[in-house]
Structure formats: C-alpha cells, structure tokens
Amino acid sequence: MTPIVKAVRAAEASIVNIRGEKTVNGESLVVGEGEPGRHVNGMGTGVVIDPRGYIITNHHVVSGVREIQVTLADGRRFVARSIAHDPETDLAVIKIDAPDNLPVLRIGRSSDLMTGETVIAVGNAYGYENTVTQGIISALHRAVQVSDAQLYSDLIQTDASINPGNSGGPLLNIDGEMIGVNVAVRAGAQGIGFAIPIDKAMRVASDLLDRRNVRSFHHGLVLGETAPREGRGLSVVSIDEDSPAATAGIRPGDVVTRIGDVEVDGPIDFQRALLDRLPGDELRLALRRDNRAVNVDLTLAAASSASRAKNSPAWEALGMDLERISPSDFRRRFKTSYRGGLSVTAVRPDSPAASQGIRPGDVLVGIHIWETVSLEHVSYILEKSDAATEDSVKFFILRDGGTFYGYVSLASTGKKTR
C-alpha cells in the first residue's frame, strides 16, 4: 500500500458530499460557472471537524441552498442546517444530526508547508464522489480576485486538480492530515488549484463557533495560544471578575489542556468542547499550572446575566452597554486598520455617552490611547489605567463607513483616583 493510498484511506471516512438546489443570480463565485437567474443543482464537499456532526465547508457551497443535503462516506444521507458562515473568507460550518459519533479528520499545520511538497485533493469533483487527485504545492500566499465582491488572500496553490464540486473538501499531506480547504476558483483551469490554509480555516471556524457560543452562555476566560516550546493547550490570558472561571479558581497563566473528553490543542478545540452546552452545565477542565496537573469544575452562566456584569464599568462610567464582535465578523463588516471593536447596544439617557451623540449601532474602537478590542480592555482603561484619573477621555467610533471621535466626561463617575 503506497503512502498516498494510506493517506486517502485514513481521511475518506471524514469527507462528506454536499448537494442542494440554489438560484444563481449575477456572477458566480466560481469563475466560468453558472448563469444569472437560473436554478442549478449545487455540489460541494465538506469535512467532519467534530464527532457530533459539525462540518466545515466553503460558504459559497451552502449559501442560498434551499436544503443542504449531506451524504456520508458510508452512504447515509442527512439534511444539514447552517451554524455559522463568513462570506469574506468563504468558510462555513454546518451540522447534521447523526445518531452516532462521526470520524473526525486529523488536522495538520499549514505554517510549515514547503513548495514542492506532495499533496492530495479529495472531493465531489463535477459530482463524481470521492475523486482523488495528486500534486505538489506550487506556491504559497497566493491572492486571487474572482469577482468585485470576493478576494481570496494567502491561498495555497497546487497542481492537483481542484474542480467545481471539490470546493470545501480537504487538501491532505502525505500523512493524511488536512492542511487546506479546497476552493475551486478557476473552473476548467489546468494544473492550477487553490486551497485555504488550514491554520486560517481553523481560526475562522473557531471565531464562527465562538460567535455562536457567546450568545448562549458566559465562562469568563480570555485565552491565547501557547508557544510551541510550552507544549499543547491554551494559555489563560485573563479572567473576568465574578465570572464562572474566577469562581472555579482558574488563574491567569494556567494552561487549559482538556475540557471534558476534548483534548485542547488550539482555539477550535476549545470551541468544540463548548458546542451544545447550556447555562448551568458543569465542565471539568484539566489545567497545567506551574508544571502541575490541576482539575477544576466550571459552571457556565447565562450570557444575559453575564453581559451586564462584564459591561458594568462602561455602563457606570460612560452609560454604554457594549457587546463583543467576533474578529471574523469585524473584518467582514469593516475595512479599517483597527483590529477590532465593541458594538454599542444601548445608551443610558443623560449619560456622558448620550451627551456626545453616541448611539446604538455605533462601534467603539478606541478610548484614550488604547484600542477597545474586548470588554476586558474597556474595564482596564476605565478602572486601572491612567485614563481613569482624567476628567475626560477621547473616544473613537465607527459609523456609516466613517471613523468619528470626541471627548467624553468621566467627572461624574465616582471612579476618579486623584
């Protein structure tokens, strides 16, 4: 058995076929495919990323589809529902309700790929199920403009054939690990195929699942990836005060290595462990603390009750209720140099924010000299930074495609320390 055969055998049970009827309006995402205003039977491929039936694929494969039909490698068919999607990166997560756990494809890394490396593409090319093609990595970091609305950046280029129907399927390395998500952006191209690097795809998938989870419950953890020399897991960067994480005794500097029965190697694993959880659910977390193994139990809180507690400094000092925007959603909605922002969901009448004309729908991107990427940033700025001693601070908001700024008073907050 050759290495390529072994790689395909290891991956094929986790690869699914996706079909569904859609109406093509305007320019198709895949160059050379479709005509305006006509019904077509869409086809594509997906990959199981969680045994409970969560599947990653391309956004354009499932966008506008009336009924997403998924066929597993063993022939079973299910109707899937859309969980989350990001048109900018052309990625989506869907789910089927299978009666048993599904095999999950092993995830590799795209950060250390090399030009000339052997790769394998598997998918539903032109409707022919489980089509396998072989090639090499021709180039890295390619940018491809397929329409006025769609620019792919940082793609893997390969000479393995990737045709319509392959979109959403895996690009494998010789070990059978997924190193990219195939995307058929050049219909009929000979010797030129592209794939979204797996590191980017998993980061986007994590953001998409986080956006879904954050609406349901609150845990109070802010996590970051560990350096390779520090071993597997996610490092605890900070913890919200009076949060479930604080109650559980988790500390900054701890490393989360497992949640329940899910091993945590990266952000996607953390979000997978939280899928289908509800407020009140208890999670067993395995931590690494000062080279010791520690287990703690964390009980999830309702998102609604947690939101005001997290926002209380902004509400009390400025009169604004703020809500997190996921990184992928922020990048999709705003073309700006700011790294992120917080959505203004409510403004208290007669508050400092109201007096400056801030209104619901604005996006707060900065206070004083700091960006407001997270709710924790705002709490720090208003309670612990040198801005807390000022009579007023400068703020920056996004509104209707523009950036606006002003000065908001802190004189009446009762938090001044000088």
Short mmCIF file of C-alpha atoms in Angstrom, two decimals:
data_model
loop_
_atom_site.label_atom_id
_atom_site.label_comp_id
_atom_site.label_asym_id
_atom_site.label_seq_id
_atom_site.Cartn_x
_atom_site.Cartn_y
_atom_site.Cartn_z
CA MET A 1 0.00 0.00 0.00
CA THR A 2 1.54 3.30 -1.09
CA PRO A 3 1.75 6.37 1.21
CA ILE A 4 -0.89 8.15 -0.88
CA VAL A 5 -3.30 5.21 -0.58
CA LYS A 6 -2.73 5.15 3.19
CA ALA A 7 -3.38 8.90 3.42
CA VAL A 8 -6.65 8.66 1.47
CA ARG A 9 -7.81 5.61 3.45
CA ALA A 10 -7.19 7.48 6.71
CA ALA A 11 -9.19 10.51 5.59
CA GLU A 12 -12.06 9.24 3.44
CA ALA A 13 -14.50 8.36 6.26
CA SER A 14 -14.47 12.02 7.42
CA ILE A 15 -15.21 13.52 3.99
CA VAL A 16 -18.82 14.23 3.00
CA ASN A 17 -20.61 15.18 -0.19
CA ILE A 18 -22.89 18.22 -0.19
CA ARG A 19 -25.71 18.87 -2.63
CA GLY A 20 -28.62 21.27 -2.89
CA GLU A 21 -30.55 23.41 -5.31
CA LYS A 22 -29.78 27.11 -5.46
CA THR A 23 -30.58 30.06 -7.70
CA VAL A 24 -27.59 31.65 -9.41
CA ASN A 25 -28.01 35.43 -9.54
CA GLY A 26 -25.30 37.55 -11.08
CA GLU A 27 -21.68 36.48 -11.27
CA SER A 28 -20.97 33.07 -9.82
CA LEU A 29 -18.24 32.78 -7.21
CA VAL A 30 -16.51 30.12 -9.29
CA VAL A 31 -15.24 31.82 -12.43
CA GLY A 32 -16.91 30.38 -15.51
CA GLU A 33 -19.75 28.68 -13.64
CA GLY A 34 -23.49 29.47 -13.71
CA GLU A 35 -25.82 31.91 -15.45
CA PRO A 36 -27.88 34.71 -13.84
CA GLY A 37 -31.32 33.79 -12.58
CA ARG A 38 -31.16 30.09 -13.20
CA HIS A 39 -31.75 27.16 -10.84
CA VAL A 40 -28.75 24.88 -10.51
CA ASN A 41 -28.00 21.77 -8.50
CA GLY A 42 -25.12 22.93 -6.35
CA MET A 43 -22.48 20.46 -5.27
CA GLY A 44 -19.51 20.55 -3.00
CA THR A 45 -17.60 18.76 -0.32
CA GLY A 46 -17.21 19.06 3.45
CA VAL A 47 -15.08 17.69 6.26
CA VAL A 48 -16.20 16.50 9.68
CA ILE A 49 -14.42 18.53 12.39
CA ASP A 50 -16.41 17.28 15.40
CA PRO A 51 -17.89 13.80 16.02
CA ARG A 52 -21.31 15.33 16.82
CA GLY A 53 -21.80 16.18 13.15
CA TYR A 54 -20.18 19.60 12.72
CA ILE A 55 -18.75 20.03 9.23
CA ILE A 56 -16.57 22.71 7.66
CA THR A 57 -17.04 23.66 4.01
CA ASN A 58 -16.99 26.71 1.74
CA HIS A 59 -19.56 29.44 2.25
CA HIS A 60 -20.37 29.50 -1.46
CA VAL A 61 -21.20 25.78 -1.38
CA VAL A 62 -24.09 26.23 1.07
CA SER A 63 -25.05 29.89 0.55
CA GLY A 64 -28.54 30.22 -0.92
CA VAL A 65 -29.14 26.47 -0.88
CA ARG A 66 -32.79 25.61 -0.15
CA GLU A 67 -31.96 22.32 1.56
CA ILE A 68 -28.41 21.25 2.36
CA GLN A 69 -28.16 17.52 1.66
CA VAL A 70 -25.15 15.71 3.10
CA THR A 71 -24.06 12.19 2.15
CA LEU A 72 -21.55 10.41 4.37
CA ALA A 73 -18.84 8.07 3.16
CA ASP A 74 -20.98 5.07 4.21
CA GLY A 75 -23.87 6.27 2.05
CA ARG A 76 -26.14 7.63 4.78
CA ARG A 77 -27.90 10.88 3.91
CA PHE A 78 -28.91 13.76 6.17
CA VAL A 79 -30.31 17.26 5.87
CA ALA A 80 -27.89 19.75 7.41
CA ARG A 81 -28.53 23.12 8.99
CA SER A 82 -26.28 26.13 8.76
CA ILE A 83 -24.50 27.01 12.02
CA ALA A 84 -22.35 29.98 11.02
CA HIS A 85 -20.66 31.39 7.94
CA ASP A 86 -18.15 34.04 6.87
CA PRO A 87 -18.51 35.23 3.25
CA GLU A 88 -15.22 37.14 3.33
CA THR A 89 -13.10 34.05 3.93
CA ASP A 90 -15.61 31.80 2.10
CA LEU A 91 -15.92 29.40 5.02
CA ALA A 92 -18.97 27.95 6.75
CA VAL A 93 -19.86 25.47 9.48
CA ILE A 94 -22.92 23.24 9.07
CA LYS A 95 -24.32 20.42 11.22
CA ILE A 96 -26.08 17.12 10.70
CA ASP A 97 -27.81 15.12 13.43
CA ALA A 98 -26.29 11.68 13.04
CA PRO A 99 -27.33 9.01 15.56
CA ASP A 100 -23.71 8.08 16.31
CA ASN A 101 -20.35 9.80 16.54
CA LEU A 102 -18.67 10.53 13.22
CA PRO A 103 -14.96 10.07 12.44
CA VAL A 104 -13.01 13.35 12.54
CA LEU A 105 -10.25 14.11 10.07
CA ARG A 106 -6.83 14.73 11.58
CA ILE A 107 -5.81 18.38 11.32
CA GLY A 108 -2.28 19.26 10.27
CA ARG A 109 -0.47 22.58 10.11
CA SER A 110 -0.05 24.94 7.17
CA SER A 111 2.55 27.18 8.83
CA ASP A 112 5.43 24.87 7.88
CA LEU A 113 4.37 23.89 4.34
CA MET A 114 7.04 23.91 1.64
CA THR A 115 6.88 24.44 -2.10
CA GLY A 116 7.25 21.07 -3.82
CA GLU A 117 5.59 19.12 -1.00
CA THR A 118 3.26 16.29 -2.10
CA VAL A 119 -0.45 16.98 -1.57
CA ILE A 120 -3.70 15.14 -2.25
CA ALA A 121 -7.12 16.67 -3.03
CA VAL A 122 -10.30 14.71 -2.31
CA GLY A 123 -13.83 15.80 -3.20
CA ASN A 124 -17.01 15.60 -5.23
CA ALA A 125 -15.48 16.87 -8.49
CA TYR A 126 -18.21 17.55 -11.06
CA GLY A 127 -20.48 15.33 -8.97
CA TYR A 128 -18.16 12.31 -9.12
CA GLU A 129 -17.95 11.25 -5.48
CA ASN A 130 -14.64 10.70 -3.69
CA THR A 131 -12.48 11.85 -6.58
CA VAL A 132 -8.78 11.80 -5.58
CA THR A 133 -6.09 13.83 -7.32
CA GLN A 134 -2.41 14.17 -6.52
CA GLY A 135 0.07 17.00 -6.98
CA ILE A 136 2.55 19.25 -5.27
CA ILE A 137 2.43 22.64 -3.61
CA SER A 138 3.22 25.00 -6.48
CA ALA A 139 3.29 28.21 -4.44
CA LEU A 140 2.19 29.74 -1.14
CA HIS A 141 0.49 33.02 -0.16
CA ARG A 142 -1.35 33.48 -3.46
CA ALA A 143 -4.07 36.16 -3.82
CA VAL A 144 -6.92 35.53 -6.28
CA GLN A 145 -9.65 38.04 -7.20
CA VAL A 146 -12.66 36.13 -8.54
CA SER A 147 -15.23 38.95 -8.51
CA ASP A 148 -15.71 42.51 -7.28
CA ALA A 149 -17.05 41.08 -4.04
CA GLN A 150 -14.65 38.19 -3.46
CA LEU A 151 -10.88 38.33 -2.97
CA TYR A 152 -9.06 35.29 -1.69
CA SER A 153 -5.77 36.01 0.05
CA ASP A 154 -2.96 33.80 1.30
CA LEU A 155 -4.02 30.71 -0.69
CA ILE A 156 -2.04 27.52 -1.24
CA GLN A 157 -1.52 26.92 -4.96
CA THR A 158 -1.28 23.32 -6.16
CA ASP A 159 -1.23 21.45 -9.45
CA ALA A 160 -3.58 18.81 -8.02
CA SER A 161 -6.85 19.13 -9.94
CA ILE A 162 -9.46 21.07 -7.95
CA ASN A 163 -12.68 21.42 -9.92
CA PRO A 164 -16.25 22.55 -9.14
CA GLY A 165 -17.57 20.08 -6.57
CA ASN A 166 -14.17 19.86 -4.86
CA SER A 167 -14.88 23.12 -3.03
CA GLY A 168 -14.94 22.61 0.73
CA GLY A 169 -13.02 19.35 0.58
CA PRO A 170 -9.65 18.65 2.14
CA LEU A 171 -6.19 19.17 0.79
CA LEU A 172 -4.15 16.46 2.50
CA ASN A 173 -0.46 15.99 3.15
CA ILE A 174 1.25 12.66 2.67
CA ASP A 175 0.37 11.70 6.27
CA GLY A 176 -3.36 12.07 5.60
CA GLU A 177 -3.66 15.27 7.63
CA MET A 178 -5.80 18.15 6.41
CA ILE A 179 -3.60 21.13 5.53
CA GLY A 180 -6.11 23.16 3.50
CA VAL A 181 -9.74 23.62 2.45
CA ASN A 182 -10.05 23.32 -1.31
CA VAL A 183 -11.73 26.10 -3.24
CA ALA A 184 -12.47 25.84 -6.97
CA VAL A 185 -11.93 29.44 -8.06
CA ARG A 186 -10.84 28.73 -11.64
CA ALA A 187 -13.26 26.40 -13.41
CA GLY A 188 -11.50 24.42 -16.12
CA ALA A 189 -8.01 25.59 -15.16
CA GLN A 190 -5.32 23.04 -15.96
CA GLY A 191 -2.67 22.46 -13.32
CA ILE A 192 -3.75 25.36 -11.11
CA GLY A 193 -5.79 24.73 -7.97
CA PHE A 194 -6.11 26.58 -4.70
CA ALA A 195 -6.84 25.86 -1.05
CA ILE A 196 -7.37 27.95 2.08
CA PRO A 197 -4.55 27.16 4.56
CA ILE A 198 -5.80 25.02 7.43
CA ASP A 199 -4.39 27.31 10.14
CA LYS A 200 -6.51 30.14 8.77
CA ALA A 201 -9.55 27.89 8.24
CA MET A 202 -9.46 26.58 11.81
CA ARG A 203 -9.01 30.10 13.18
CA VAL A 204 -12.07 31.29 11.25
CA ALA A 205 -14.07 28.22 12.26
CA SER A 206 -13.16 28.90 15.88
CA ASP A 207 -14.34 32.52 15.52
CA LEU A 208 -17.61 31.35 13.93
CA LEU A 209 -18.31 28.88 16.74
CA ASP A 210 -17.28 31.45 19.36
CA ARG A 211 -19.77 33.90 17.90
CA ARG A 212 -22.47 31.25 18.33
CA ASN A 213 -21.39 30.19 21.82
CA VAL A 214 -21.07 33.70 23.21
CA ARG A 215 -24.79 34.29 22.63
CA SER A 216 -25.67 31.27 24.77
CA PHE A 217 -23.51 31.38 27.88
CA HIS A 218 -20.58 33.01 29.65
CA HIS A 219 -17.45 31.47 31.14
CA GLY A 220 -15.17 34.46 31.76
CA LEU A 221 -12.00 33.06 30.17
CA VAL A 222 -9.77 35.01 27.79
CA LEU A 223 -7.38 32.52 26.16
CA GLY A 224 -4.33 32.70 23.94
CA GLU A 225 -2.26 30.13 22.09
CA THR A 226 0.87 28.82 23.79
CA ALA A 227 4.34 28.90 22.25
CA PRO A 228 5.41 25.55 20.73
CA ARG A 229 8.07 25.07 23.42
CA GLU A 230 5.40 25.37 26.13
CA GLY A 231 3.53 22.28 24.96
CA ARG A 232 -0.07 21.76 23.97
CA GLY A 233 -3.04 23.69 25.33
CA LEU A 234 -4.37 27.24 25.53
CA SER A 235 -2.96 29.78 27.97
CA VAL A 236 -5.30 31.75 30.25
CA VAL A 237 -4.52 35.41 29.48
CA SER A 238 -7.07 36.97 31.83
CA ILE A 239 -10.27 36.21 33.72
CA ASP A 240 -13.40 38.32 34.14
CA GLU A 241 -14.11 39.30 37.71
CA ASP A 242 -17.02 37.48 39.37
CA SER A 243 -17.20 35.08 36.43
CA PRO A 244 -17.59 31.28 36.42
CA ALA A 245 -13.86 30.98 35.70
CA ALA A 246 -12.99 33.13 38.71
CA THR A 247 -15.35 31.11 40.92
CA ALA A 248 -13.72 27.88 39.72
CA GLY A 249 -10.32 29.14 40.85
CA ILE A 250 -8.73 29.40 37.40
CA ARG A 251 -5.79 31.80 37.30
CA PRO A 252 -4.01 33.81 34.58
CA GLY A 253 -1.05 31.75 33.42
CA ASP A 254 -2.89 28.44 33.71
CA VAL A 255 -2.91 26.33 30.56
CA VAL A 256 -6.14 24.54 29.57
CA THR A 257 -5.27 21.11 28.18
CA ARG A 258 -8.65 19.35 28.24
CA ILE A 259 -12.35 20.16 28.62
CA GLY A 260 -14.48 17.12 29.35
CA ASP A 261 -13.31 14.48 26.88
CA VAL A 262 -11.96 17.00 24.33
CA GLU A 263 -8.19 17.44 24.17
CA VAL A 264 -7.38 21.15 23.72
CA ASP A 265 -4.58 21.85 21.25
CA GLY A 266 -5.93 25.07 19.76
CA PRO A 267 -8.88 27.53 19.76
CA ILE A 268 -11.05 25.27 17.60
CA ASP A 269 -10.82 22.51 20.24
CA PHE A 270 -11.92 24.91 22.97
CA GLN A 271 -14.97 25.97 20.95
CA ARG A 272 -15.78 22.35 20.03
CA ALA A 273 -15.82 21.46 23.72
CA LEU A 274 -18.43 24.17 24.32
CA LEU A 275 -20.75 23.22 21.46
CA ASP A 276 -24.32 22.33 22.50
CA ARG A 277 -23.63 23.44 26.09
CA LEU A 278 -26.23 25.36 28.10
CA PRO A 279 -26.13 27.75 31.07
CA GLY A 280 -25.85 25.67 34.23
CA ASP A 281 -23.79 22.92 32.60
CA GLU A 282 -20.71 21.93 34.60
CA LEU A 283 -17.42 21.43 32.76
CA ARG A 284 -14.37 19.58 34.07
CA LEU A 285 -11.23 21.44 32.94
CA ALA A 286 -7.76 19.93 33.08
CA LEU A 287 -5.12 22.60 33.63
CA ARG A 288 -1.35 22.82 33.69
CA ARG A 289 -0.25 25.16 36.49
CA ASP A 290 3.43 25.61 37.39
CA ASN A 291 4.18 22.22 35.80
CA ARG A 292 1.47 20.57 37.92
CA ALA A 293 -1.76 18.95 36.74
CA VAL A 294 -4.86 20.60 38.20
CA ASN A 295 -8.55 19.76 37.62
CA VAL A 296 -11.34 22.29 38.22
CA ASP A 297 -15.11 22.34 37.68
CA LEU A 298 -16.60 25.36 35.92
CA THR A 299 -20.36 26.03 35.75
CA LEU A 300 -21.48 28.07 32.73
CA ALA A 301 -23.53 31.20 33.40
CA ALA A 302 -26.29 32.67 31.24
CA ALA A 303 -24.96 35.15 28.71
CA SER A 304 -27.60 37.75 29.51
CA SER A 305 -26.75 37.92 33.19
CA ALA A 306 -23.03 37.93 32.47
CA SER A 307 -23.21 40.66 29.89
CA ARG A 308 -24.20 43.49 32.20
CA ALA A 309 -21.68 42.35 34.83
CA LYS A 310 -18.89 42.50 32.25
CA ASN A 311 -20.09 45.79 30.88
CA SER A 312 -20.67 47.49 34.24
CA PRO A 313 -17.61 49.81 34.06
CA ALA A 314 -18.69 51.09 30.64
CA TRP A 315 -22.31 51.35 31.78
CA GLU A 316 -21.47 53.13 35.02
CA ALA A 317 -18.72 55.41 33.71
CA LEU A 318 -19.96 56.16 30.20
CA GLY A 319 -23.56 54.99 30.00
CA MET A 320 -22.92 52.49 27.21
CA ASP A 321 -23.83 48.82 27.03
CA LEU A 322 -21.30 47.01 24.84
CA GLU A 323 -21.28 43.68 23.05
CA ARG A 324 -18.35 41.73 21.68
CA ILE A 325 -17.89 41.45 17.90
CA SER A 326 -16.02 38.35 16.77
CA PRO A 327 -12.78 39.01 14.84
CA SER A 328 -14.09 37.43 11.63
CA ASP A 329 -17.32 39.45 11.81
CA PHE A 330 -15.38 42.67 12.42
CA ARG A 331 -13.08 42.03 9.44
CA ARG A 332 -16.07 41.26 7.24
CA ARG A 333 -18.04 44.35 8.22
CA PHE A 334 -15.33 46.99 8.43
CA LYS A 335 -12.42 47.89 6.15
CA THR A 336 -10.23 49.62 8.73
CA SER A 337 -6.82 49.41 10.35
CA TYR A 338 -8.42 48.83 13.75
CA ARG A 339 -8.00 45.26 14.99
CA GLY A 340 -11.50 45.01 16.48
CA GLY A 341 -14.29 46.81 18.29
CA LEU A 342 -17.36 46.57 20.50
CA SER A 343 -20.92 47.14 19.36
CA VAL A 344 -22.92 49.76 21.28
CA THR A 345 -26.22 48.03 22.08
CA ALA A 346 -27.74 50.62 24.45
CA VAL A 347 -27.07 54.15 25.68
CA ARG A 348 -28.36 55.44 29.01
CA PRO A 349 -30.27 58.75 28.71
CA ASP A 350 -28.46 61.79 30.14
CA SER A 351 -25.20 59.79 30.29
CA PRO A 352 -21.77 61.02 29.14
CA ALA A 353 -22.11 58.83 26.03
CA ALA A 354 -25.54 60.26 25.21
CA SER A 355 -24.26 63.82 25.60
CA GLN A 356 -21.66 63.13 22.89
CA GLY A 357 -24.19 61.69 20.47
CA ILE A 358 -23.10 58.07 20.76
CA ARG A 359 -25.99 55.84 19.80
CA PRO A 360 -26.88 52.14 19.49
CA GLY A 361 -25.33 50.65 16.37
CA ASP A 362 -22.07 52.56 16.73
CA VAL A 363 -18.90 50.51 17.14
CA LEU A 364 -16.44 51.62 19.81
CA VAL A 365 -12.88 51.02 18.56
CA GLY A 366 -10.81 53.14 20.95
CA ILE A 367 -10.67 55.01 24.25
CA HIS A 368 -7.79 57.32 25.16
CA ILE A 369 -4.65 55.72 23.64
CA TRP A 370 -5.95 52.14 23.59
CA GLU A 371 -7.97 50.06 21.16
CA THR A 372 -11.15 48.53 22.58
CA VAL A 373 -10.89 45.03 21.13
CA SER A 374 -12.52 43.33 24.10
CA LEU A 375 -14.75 44.12 27.08
CA GLU A 376 -11.76 43.44 29.31
CA HIS A 377 -9.85 46.25 27.58
CA VAL A 378 -12.62 48.71 28.42
CA SER A 379 -12.69 47.61 32.06
CA TYR A 380 -8.93 48.09 32.33
CA ILE A 381 -8.99 51.52 30.68
CA LEU A 382 -11.79 52.85 32.90
CA GLU A 383 -10.67 51.30 36.17
CA LYS A 384 -6.90 50.79 36.21
CA SER A 385 -5.20 52.85 33.50
CA ASP A 386 -4.08 56.47 33.74
CA ALA A 387 -7.25 57.39 31.82
CA ALA A 388 -9.26 56.67 34.99
CA THR A 389 -7.71 59.79 36.57
CA GLU A 390 -8.67 62.13 33.73
CA ASP A 391 -11.66 64.49 33.62
CA SER A 392 -12.44 63.33 30.09
CA VAL A 393 -11.08 60.83 27.58
CA LYS A 394 -11.02 60.70 23.81
CA PHE A 395 -13.14 58.03 22.16
CA PHE A 396 -13.26 56.64 18.61
CA ILE A 397 -16.29 55.06 16.95
CA LEU A 398 -17.18 53.63 13.54
CA ARG A 399 -20.46 54.73 12.00
CA ASP A 400 -21.78 54.53 8.41
CA GLY A 401 -18.37 53.69 6.99
CA GLY A 402 -16.56 56.55 8.74
CA THR A 403 -14.47 56.99 11.88
CA PHE A 404 -15.56 59.66 14.38
CA TYR A 405 -14.07 60.85 17.65
CA GLY A 406 -14.96 63.05 20.58
CA TYR A 407 -14.29 63.60 24.27
CA VAL A 408 -16.48 62.03 26.92
CA SER A 409 -16.56 63.25 30.52
CA LEU A 410 -15.62 60.98 33.41
CA ALA A 411 -16.07 63.63 36.08
CA SER A 412 -19.31 62.21 37.50
CA THR A 413 -18.40 58.51 37.55
CA GLY A 414 -17.07 58.36 41.09
CA LYS A 415 -14.07 56.35 39.87
CA LYS A 416 -11.52 59.19 39.85
CA THR A 417 -8.48 58.48 41.97
CA ARG A 418 -6.71 61.80 42.14
#
